[in-house]
Coordinates of C-alpha atoms in Angstrom, one line a residue:
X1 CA 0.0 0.0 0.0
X2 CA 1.1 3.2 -1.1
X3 CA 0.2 6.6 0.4
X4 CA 0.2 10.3 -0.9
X5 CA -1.4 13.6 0.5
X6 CA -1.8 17.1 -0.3
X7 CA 0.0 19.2 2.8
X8 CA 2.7 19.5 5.0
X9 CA 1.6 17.7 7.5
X10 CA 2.3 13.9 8.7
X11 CA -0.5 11.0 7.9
X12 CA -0.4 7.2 9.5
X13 CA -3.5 4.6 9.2
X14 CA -6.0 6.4 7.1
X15 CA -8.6 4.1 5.8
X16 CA -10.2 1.1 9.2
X17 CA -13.6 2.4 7.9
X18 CA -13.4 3.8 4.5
X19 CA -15.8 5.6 3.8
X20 CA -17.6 5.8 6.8
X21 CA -16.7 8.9 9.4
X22 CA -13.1 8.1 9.6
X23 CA -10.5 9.1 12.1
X24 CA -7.5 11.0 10.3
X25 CA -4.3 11.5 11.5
X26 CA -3.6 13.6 8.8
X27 CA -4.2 17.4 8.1
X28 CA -3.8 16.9 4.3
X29 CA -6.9 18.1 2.4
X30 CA -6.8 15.5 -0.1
X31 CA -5.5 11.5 0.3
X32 CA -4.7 9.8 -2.0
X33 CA -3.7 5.6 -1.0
X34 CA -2.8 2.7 -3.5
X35 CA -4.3 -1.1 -2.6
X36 CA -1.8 -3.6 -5.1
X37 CA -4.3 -6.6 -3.1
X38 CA -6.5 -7.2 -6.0
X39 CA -5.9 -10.0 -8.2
X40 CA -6.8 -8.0 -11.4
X41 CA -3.9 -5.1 -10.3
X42 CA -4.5 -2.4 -8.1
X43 CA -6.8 0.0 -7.2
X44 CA -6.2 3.8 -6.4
X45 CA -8.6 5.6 -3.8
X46 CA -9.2 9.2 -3.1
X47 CA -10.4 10.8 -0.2
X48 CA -11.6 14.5 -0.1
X49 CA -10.4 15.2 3.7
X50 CA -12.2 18.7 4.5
X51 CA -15.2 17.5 6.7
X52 CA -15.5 20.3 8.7
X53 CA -15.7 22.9 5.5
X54 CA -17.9 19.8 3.8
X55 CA -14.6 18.7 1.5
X56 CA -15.2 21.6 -0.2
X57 CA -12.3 21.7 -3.1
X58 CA -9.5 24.2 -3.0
X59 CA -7.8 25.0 -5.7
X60 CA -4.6 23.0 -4.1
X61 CA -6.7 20.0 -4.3
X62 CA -7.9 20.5 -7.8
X63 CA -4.4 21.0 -9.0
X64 CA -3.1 17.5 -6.8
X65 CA -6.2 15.5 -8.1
X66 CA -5.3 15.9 -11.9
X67 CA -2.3 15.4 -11.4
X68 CA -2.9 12.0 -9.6
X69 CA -5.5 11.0 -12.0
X70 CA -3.2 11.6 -15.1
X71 CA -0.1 9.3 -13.5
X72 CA -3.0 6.8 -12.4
X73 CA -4.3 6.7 -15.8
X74 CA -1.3 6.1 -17.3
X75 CA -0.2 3.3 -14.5
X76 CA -1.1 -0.1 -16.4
X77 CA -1.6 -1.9 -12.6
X78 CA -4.1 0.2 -11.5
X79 CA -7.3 -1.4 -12.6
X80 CA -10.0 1.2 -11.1
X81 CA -10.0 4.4 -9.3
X82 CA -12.2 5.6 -6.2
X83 CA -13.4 8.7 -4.5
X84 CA -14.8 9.4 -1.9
X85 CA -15.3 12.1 1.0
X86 CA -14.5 12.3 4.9
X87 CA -16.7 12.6 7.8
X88 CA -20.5 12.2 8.2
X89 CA -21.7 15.4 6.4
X90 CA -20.9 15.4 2.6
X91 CA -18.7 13.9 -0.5
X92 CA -18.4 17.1 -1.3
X93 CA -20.5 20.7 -1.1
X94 CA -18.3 21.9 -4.6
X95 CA -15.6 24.3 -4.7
X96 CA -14.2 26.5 -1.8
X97 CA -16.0 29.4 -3.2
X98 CA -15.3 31.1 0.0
X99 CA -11.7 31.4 -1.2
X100 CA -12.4 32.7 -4.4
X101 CA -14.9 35.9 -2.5
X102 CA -11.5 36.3 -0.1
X103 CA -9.1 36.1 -3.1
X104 CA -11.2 38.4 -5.2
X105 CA -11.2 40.6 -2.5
X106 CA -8.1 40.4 -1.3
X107 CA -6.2 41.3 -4.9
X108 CA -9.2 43.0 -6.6
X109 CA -9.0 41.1 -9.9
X110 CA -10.5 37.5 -10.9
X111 CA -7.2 36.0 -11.4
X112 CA -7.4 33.6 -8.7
X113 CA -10.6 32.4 -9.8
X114 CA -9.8 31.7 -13.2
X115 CA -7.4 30.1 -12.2
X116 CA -9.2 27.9 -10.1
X117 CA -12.1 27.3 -12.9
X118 CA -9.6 26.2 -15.4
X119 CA -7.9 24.0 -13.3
X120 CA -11.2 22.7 -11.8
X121 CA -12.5 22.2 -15.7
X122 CA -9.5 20.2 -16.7
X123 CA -9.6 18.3 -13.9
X124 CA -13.5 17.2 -14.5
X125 CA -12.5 16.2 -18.3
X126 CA -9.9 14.2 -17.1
X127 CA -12.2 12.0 -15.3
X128 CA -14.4 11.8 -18.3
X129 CA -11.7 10.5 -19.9
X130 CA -10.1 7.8 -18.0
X131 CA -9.6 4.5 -19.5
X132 CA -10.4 2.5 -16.3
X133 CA -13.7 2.5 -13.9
X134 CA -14.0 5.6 -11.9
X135 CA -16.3 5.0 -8.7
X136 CA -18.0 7.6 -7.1
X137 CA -19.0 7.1 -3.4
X138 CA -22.1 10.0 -3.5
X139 CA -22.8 9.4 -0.4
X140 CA -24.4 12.4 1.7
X141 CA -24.1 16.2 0.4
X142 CA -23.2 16.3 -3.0
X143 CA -23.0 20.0 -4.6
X144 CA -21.4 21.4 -7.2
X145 CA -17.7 21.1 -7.6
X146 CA -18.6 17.8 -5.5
X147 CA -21.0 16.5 -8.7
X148 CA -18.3 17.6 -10.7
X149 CA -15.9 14.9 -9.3
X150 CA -19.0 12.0 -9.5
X151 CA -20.8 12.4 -12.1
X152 CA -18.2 13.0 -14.5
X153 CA -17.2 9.4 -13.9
X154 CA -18.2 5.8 -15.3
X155 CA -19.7 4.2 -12.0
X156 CA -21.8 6.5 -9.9
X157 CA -23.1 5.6 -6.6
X158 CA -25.8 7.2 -4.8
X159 CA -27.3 6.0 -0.9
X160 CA -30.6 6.7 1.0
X161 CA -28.6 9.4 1.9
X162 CA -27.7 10.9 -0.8
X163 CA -28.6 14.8 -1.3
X164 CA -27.6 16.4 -5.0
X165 CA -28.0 19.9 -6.3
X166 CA -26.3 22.7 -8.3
X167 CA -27.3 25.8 -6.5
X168 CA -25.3 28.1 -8.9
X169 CA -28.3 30.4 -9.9
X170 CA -28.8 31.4 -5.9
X171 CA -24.8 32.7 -5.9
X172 CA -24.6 34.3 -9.2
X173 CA -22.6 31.5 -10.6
X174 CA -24.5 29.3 -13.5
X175 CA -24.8 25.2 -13.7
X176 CA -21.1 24.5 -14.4
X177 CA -18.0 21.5 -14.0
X178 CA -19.7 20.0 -17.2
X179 CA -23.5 20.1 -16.2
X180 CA -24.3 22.2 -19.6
X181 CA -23.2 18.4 -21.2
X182 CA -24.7 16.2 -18.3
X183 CA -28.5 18.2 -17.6
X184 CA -29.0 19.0 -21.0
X185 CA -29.2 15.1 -21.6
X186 CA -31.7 14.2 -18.5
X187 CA -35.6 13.2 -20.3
X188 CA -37.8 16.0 -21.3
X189 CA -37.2 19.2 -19.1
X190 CA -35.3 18.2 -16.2
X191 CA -31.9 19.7 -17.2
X192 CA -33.4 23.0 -17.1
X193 CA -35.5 22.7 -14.1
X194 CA -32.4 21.2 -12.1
X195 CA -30.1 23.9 -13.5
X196 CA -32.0 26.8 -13.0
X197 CA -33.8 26.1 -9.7
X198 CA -30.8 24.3 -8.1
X199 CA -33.4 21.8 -7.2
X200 CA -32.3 19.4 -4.6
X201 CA -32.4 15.4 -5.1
X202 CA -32.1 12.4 -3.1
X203 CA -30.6 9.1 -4.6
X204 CA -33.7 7.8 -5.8
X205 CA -34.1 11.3 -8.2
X206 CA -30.4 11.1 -9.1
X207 CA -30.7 6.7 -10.6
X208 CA -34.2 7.7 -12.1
X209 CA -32.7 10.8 -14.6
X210 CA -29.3 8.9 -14.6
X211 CA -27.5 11.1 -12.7
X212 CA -26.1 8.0 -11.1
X213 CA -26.6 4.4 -11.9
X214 CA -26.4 2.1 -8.5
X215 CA -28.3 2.6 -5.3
X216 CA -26.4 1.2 -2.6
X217 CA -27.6 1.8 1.1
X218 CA -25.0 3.3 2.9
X219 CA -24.1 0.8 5.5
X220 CA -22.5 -1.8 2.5
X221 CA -20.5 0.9 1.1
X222 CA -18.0 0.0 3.4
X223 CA -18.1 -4.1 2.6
X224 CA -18.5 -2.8 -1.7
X225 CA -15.1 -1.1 -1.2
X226 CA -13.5 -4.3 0.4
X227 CA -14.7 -6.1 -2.6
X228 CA -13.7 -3.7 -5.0
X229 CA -9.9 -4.6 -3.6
X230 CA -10.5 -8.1 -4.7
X231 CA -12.9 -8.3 -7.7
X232 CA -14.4 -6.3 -10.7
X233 CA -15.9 -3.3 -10.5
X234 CA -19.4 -4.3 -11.9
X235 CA -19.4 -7.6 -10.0
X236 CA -18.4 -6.0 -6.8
X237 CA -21.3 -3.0 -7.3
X238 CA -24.1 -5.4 -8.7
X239 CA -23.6 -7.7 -5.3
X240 CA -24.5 -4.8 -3.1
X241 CA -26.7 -2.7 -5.3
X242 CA -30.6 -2.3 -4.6
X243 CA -33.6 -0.9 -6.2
X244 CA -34.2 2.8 -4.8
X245 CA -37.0 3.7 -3.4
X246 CA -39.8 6.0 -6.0
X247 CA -38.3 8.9 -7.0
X248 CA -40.4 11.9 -5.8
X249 CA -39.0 14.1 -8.4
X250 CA -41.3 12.0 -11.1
X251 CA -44.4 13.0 -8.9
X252 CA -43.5 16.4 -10.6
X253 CA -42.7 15.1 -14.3
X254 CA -45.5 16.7 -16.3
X255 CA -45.2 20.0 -14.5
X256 CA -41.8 20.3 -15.1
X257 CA -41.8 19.3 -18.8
X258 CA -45.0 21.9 -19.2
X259 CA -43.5 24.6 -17.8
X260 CA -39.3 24.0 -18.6
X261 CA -39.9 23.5 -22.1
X262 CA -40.9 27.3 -22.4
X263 CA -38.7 29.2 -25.3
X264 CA -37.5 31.4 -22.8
X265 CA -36.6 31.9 -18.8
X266 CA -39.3 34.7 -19.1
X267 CA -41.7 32.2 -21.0
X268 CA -41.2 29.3 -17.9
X269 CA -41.9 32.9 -15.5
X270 CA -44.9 33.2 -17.2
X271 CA -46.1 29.6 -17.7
X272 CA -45.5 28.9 -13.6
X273 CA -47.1 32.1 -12.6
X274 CA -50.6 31.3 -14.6
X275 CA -50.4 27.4 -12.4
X276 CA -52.6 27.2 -9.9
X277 CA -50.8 24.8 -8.3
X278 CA -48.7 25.6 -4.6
X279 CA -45.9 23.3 -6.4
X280 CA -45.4 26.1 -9.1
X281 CA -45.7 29.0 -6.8
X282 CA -42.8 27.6 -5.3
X283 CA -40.8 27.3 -7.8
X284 CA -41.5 30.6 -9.1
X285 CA -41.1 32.6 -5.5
X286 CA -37.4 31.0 -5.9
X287 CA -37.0 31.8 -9.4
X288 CA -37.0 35.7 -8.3
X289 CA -34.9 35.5 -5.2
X290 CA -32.0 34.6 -8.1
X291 CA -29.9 36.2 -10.1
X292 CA -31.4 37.1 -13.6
X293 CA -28.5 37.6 -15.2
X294 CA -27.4 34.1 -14.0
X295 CA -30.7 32.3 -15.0
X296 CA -30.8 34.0 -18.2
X297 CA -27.1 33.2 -19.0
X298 CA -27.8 29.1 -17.5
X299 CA -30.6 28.8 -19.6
X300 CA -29.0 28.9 -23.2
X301 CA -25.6 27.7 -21.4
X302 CA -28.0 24.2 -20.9
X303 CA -29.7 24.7 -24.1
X304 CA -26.8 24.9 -26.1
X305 CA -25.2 22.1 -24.2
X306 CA -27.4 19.8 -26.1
X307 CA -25.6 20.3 -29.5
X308 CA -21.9 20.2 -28.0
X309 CA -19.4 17.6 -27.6
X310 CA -18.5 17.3 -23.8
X311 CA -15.2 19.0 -24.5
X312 CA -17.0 21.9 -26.5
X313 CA -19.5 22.0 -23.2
X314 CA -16.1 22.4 -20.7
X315 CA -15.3 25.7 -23.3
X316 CA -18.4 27.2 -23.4
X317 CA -18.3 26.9 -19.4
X318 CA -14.8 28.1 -19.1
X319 CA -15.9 31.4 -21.3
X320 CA -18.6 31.5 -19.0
X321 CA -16.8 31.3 -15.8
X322 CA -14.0 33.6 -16.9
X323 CA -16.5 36.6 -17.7
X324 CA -18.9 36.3 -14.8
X325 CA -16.2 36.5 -12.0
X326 CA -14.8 39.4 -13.7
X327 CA -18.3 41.5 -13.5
X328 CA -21.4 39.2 -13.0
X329 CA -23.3 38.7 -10.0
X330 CA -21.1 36.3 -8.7
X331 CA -19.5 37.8 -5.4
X332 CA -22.2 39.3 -4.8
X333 CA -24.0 36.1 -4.5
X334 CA -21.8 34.7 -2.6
X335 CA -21.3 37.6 0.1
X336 CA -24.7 37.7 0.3
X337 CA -25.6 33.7 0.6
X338 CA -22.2 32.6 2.5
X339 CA -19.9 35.7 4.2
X340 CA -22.5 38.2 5.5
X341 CA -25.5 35.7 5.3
X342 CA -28.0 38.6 4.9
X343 CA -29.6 37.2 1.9
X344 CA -30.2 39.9 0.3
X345 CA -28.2 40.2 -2.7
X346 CA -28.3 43.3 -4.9
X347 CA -28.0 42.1 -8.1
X348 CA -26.9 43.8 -11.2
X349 CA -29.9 43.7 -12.9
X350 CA -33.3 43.0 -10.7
X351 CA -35.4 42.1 -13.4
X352 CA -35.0 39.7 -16.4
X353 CA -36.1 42.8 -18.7
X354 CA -33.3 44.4 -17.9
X355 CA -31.0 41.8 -19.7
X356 CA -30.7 42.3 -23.2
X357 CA -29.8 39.5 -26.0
X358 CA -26.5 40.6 -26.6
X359 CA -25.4 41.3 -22.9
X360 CA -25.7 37.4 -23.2
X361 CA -24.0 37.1 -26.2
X362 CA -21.1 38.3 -24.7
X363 CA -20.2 36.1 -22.1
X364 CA -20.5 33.2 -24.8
X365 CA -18.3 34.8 -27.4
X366 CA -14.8 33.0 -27.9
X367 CA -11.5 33.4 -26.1
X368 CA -9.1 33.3 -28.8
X369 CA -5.8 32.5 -27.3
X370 CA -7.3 32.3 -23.6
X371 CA -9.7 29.1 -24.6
X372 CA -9.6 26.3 -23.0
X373 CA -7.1 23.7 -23.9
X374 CA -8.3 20.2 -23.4
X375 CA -5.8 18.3 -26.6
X376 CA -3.3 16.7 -24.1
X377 CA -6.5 15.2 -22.3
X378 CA -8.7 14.4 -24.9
X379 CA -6.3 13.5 -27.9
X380 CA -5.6 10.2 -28.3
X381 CA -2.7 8.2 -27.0

């Protein structure tokens, strides 16, 4: 057994109850631990070590992860690859965004968050392109940067647990870490309603639009990683897997697809505010607490995700990212949500009427030089 960690500081016995709370000795952020006990080779594990800031992902972490995951790939005994989070909280509640406010504030320019986004990006295609099984233990909170880490991968596991959303539109921010590729493929509407409401699911939501594919309660995720040590990655999941529960999202289905289907995010205002329904009023009362500028630029970003390669997706979203921490609602989101907590953000624009077409058109307009490189990832070998 091999160990590596992100930090300075000294680790010992990691892993007597992966992935259960577990005792660390370490104070590294991210672990990272080789098992050679398999008979098919061996299998890398990851642990995102942050518990007590729900494993949020620093831009540290982001940087040691692809770099682990690109020597793993390339390592012919390592037969599968596993991640999964510390504590009893969450795999993972997305990126420190925290950071990124203090950074922003702290040198007045968006140069720490871009470089967090394109780090973050790559990082997310990487896992899409591995040539082994990469599990996902989505056990507990998963958010953002934390889906971006999962569902990005071949084998995704959710529990009774289980509690995925991407909140972006409530901080400014818009669906990203690949989700314009990944919701704009869910049946009928449910991309857009999951995008733009940051609408949360349990694992029973996330098997039944194929967010993940297994359904495993929690207490045999610690006897699944035992056997993924020792057999195949399918065998080992399909011994412990179950059939999840109803998903109460579907209870929903026709109201969703009715009112997410609109041509417009004005169009789905107008279509929930003539429903009758409390379910709809909901939805709507949300819809105005968020940023416009952020549901107006998520709604094409999702729409357009439908034509685009995955790679062309991760560009789009870097062009999107690198624009909207340089003057969107972003900060402001996130002071308002997460440092002050007054929620009461003052958003550039309070209305969507305010947003013109080609305000939008902007923040999708090419890079040049500054897009996003993905050829050392995505070209073949």
């Amino acid at each position: 057994m091999h160990l590596w960690c992100l930090s300075s500081g000294s680790s010992r016995s990691l892993y007597r109850d992966f992935p259960r709370k577990i005792m660390v000795t370490s104070d590294a952020d991210i672990l990272f631990e080789r098992h050679d006990t398999s008979p098919s080779g061996a299998v890398g594990q990851i642990l995102l070590n942050r518990p007590k800031a729900l494993n949020t992902l620093t831009l540290d972490m982001c940087r040691s992860l692809d770099a682990q995951l690109r020597a793993w790939n390339e390592d012919k005994d390592i037969h599968a690859i596993l991640i999964a989070g510390a504590g009893e909280k969450a795999f993972c509640a997305g990126g420190d965004i925290v950071q990124l406010f203090e950074a922003h504030h702290r040198d007045a320019d968006a140069v720490f968050a871009h470089a967090f986004f394109h780090t973050e990006y790559r990082c997310n295609m990487r896992i899409t392109a591995l040539r082994k099984p990469f599990v996902a233990f989505m056990d507990r909170v998963v958010m953002g940067g934390g889906v971006g880490v999962s569902v990005n991968g071949s084998h995704r596991i959710v529990t009774e647990r289980t509690l995925l959303a991407m909140p972006e539109t409530r901080i400014g921010l818009f669906p990203d870490i690949g989700a314009s590729y990944f919701l704009s493929r869910l049946p009928g509407a449910m991309g857009l309603f999951v995008g733009l409401t940051g609408a949360r699911l349990n694992g029973a939501d996330c098997v039944a639009l194929g967010l993940a594919q297994h359904f495993v309660p929690h207490v045999h995720l610690p006897k699944l990683r035992e056997t993924l040590m020792q057999s195949g990655v399918d065998a080992a999941i399909a011994a412990v897997s179950e059939t999840p529960p109803p998903a109460p999202i579907l209870t929903h289905s026709d109201a969703i697809a009715r009112h997410f289907s609109q041509n417009s995010v004005e169009d789905i205002f107008a279509s929930l505010a003539e429903d009758k329904d409390p379910w709809a009023a909901t939805q709507l009362a949300a819809l105005r607490t968020f940023s416009p500028l952020s549901l107006k630029i998520s709604f094409r970003e999702i729409r357009e995700g439908a034509r685009l390669s995955r790679a062309d997706c991760f560009r789009m979203e870097w062009r999107l990212a690198r624009r909207i921490t340089e003057d969107g609602d972003f900060y402001e989101g996130v002071r308002a949500l997460l440092i002050d907590k007054d929620n009461r953000p003052q958003w550039r624009a309070k209305t969507l009427a305010e947003i013109n077409d080609a305000v939008i058109e902007d923040y999708f307009a090419p890079l040049g030089p500054d897009e996003l490189d993905l050829s050392d990832i995505i070209a073949p070998s």
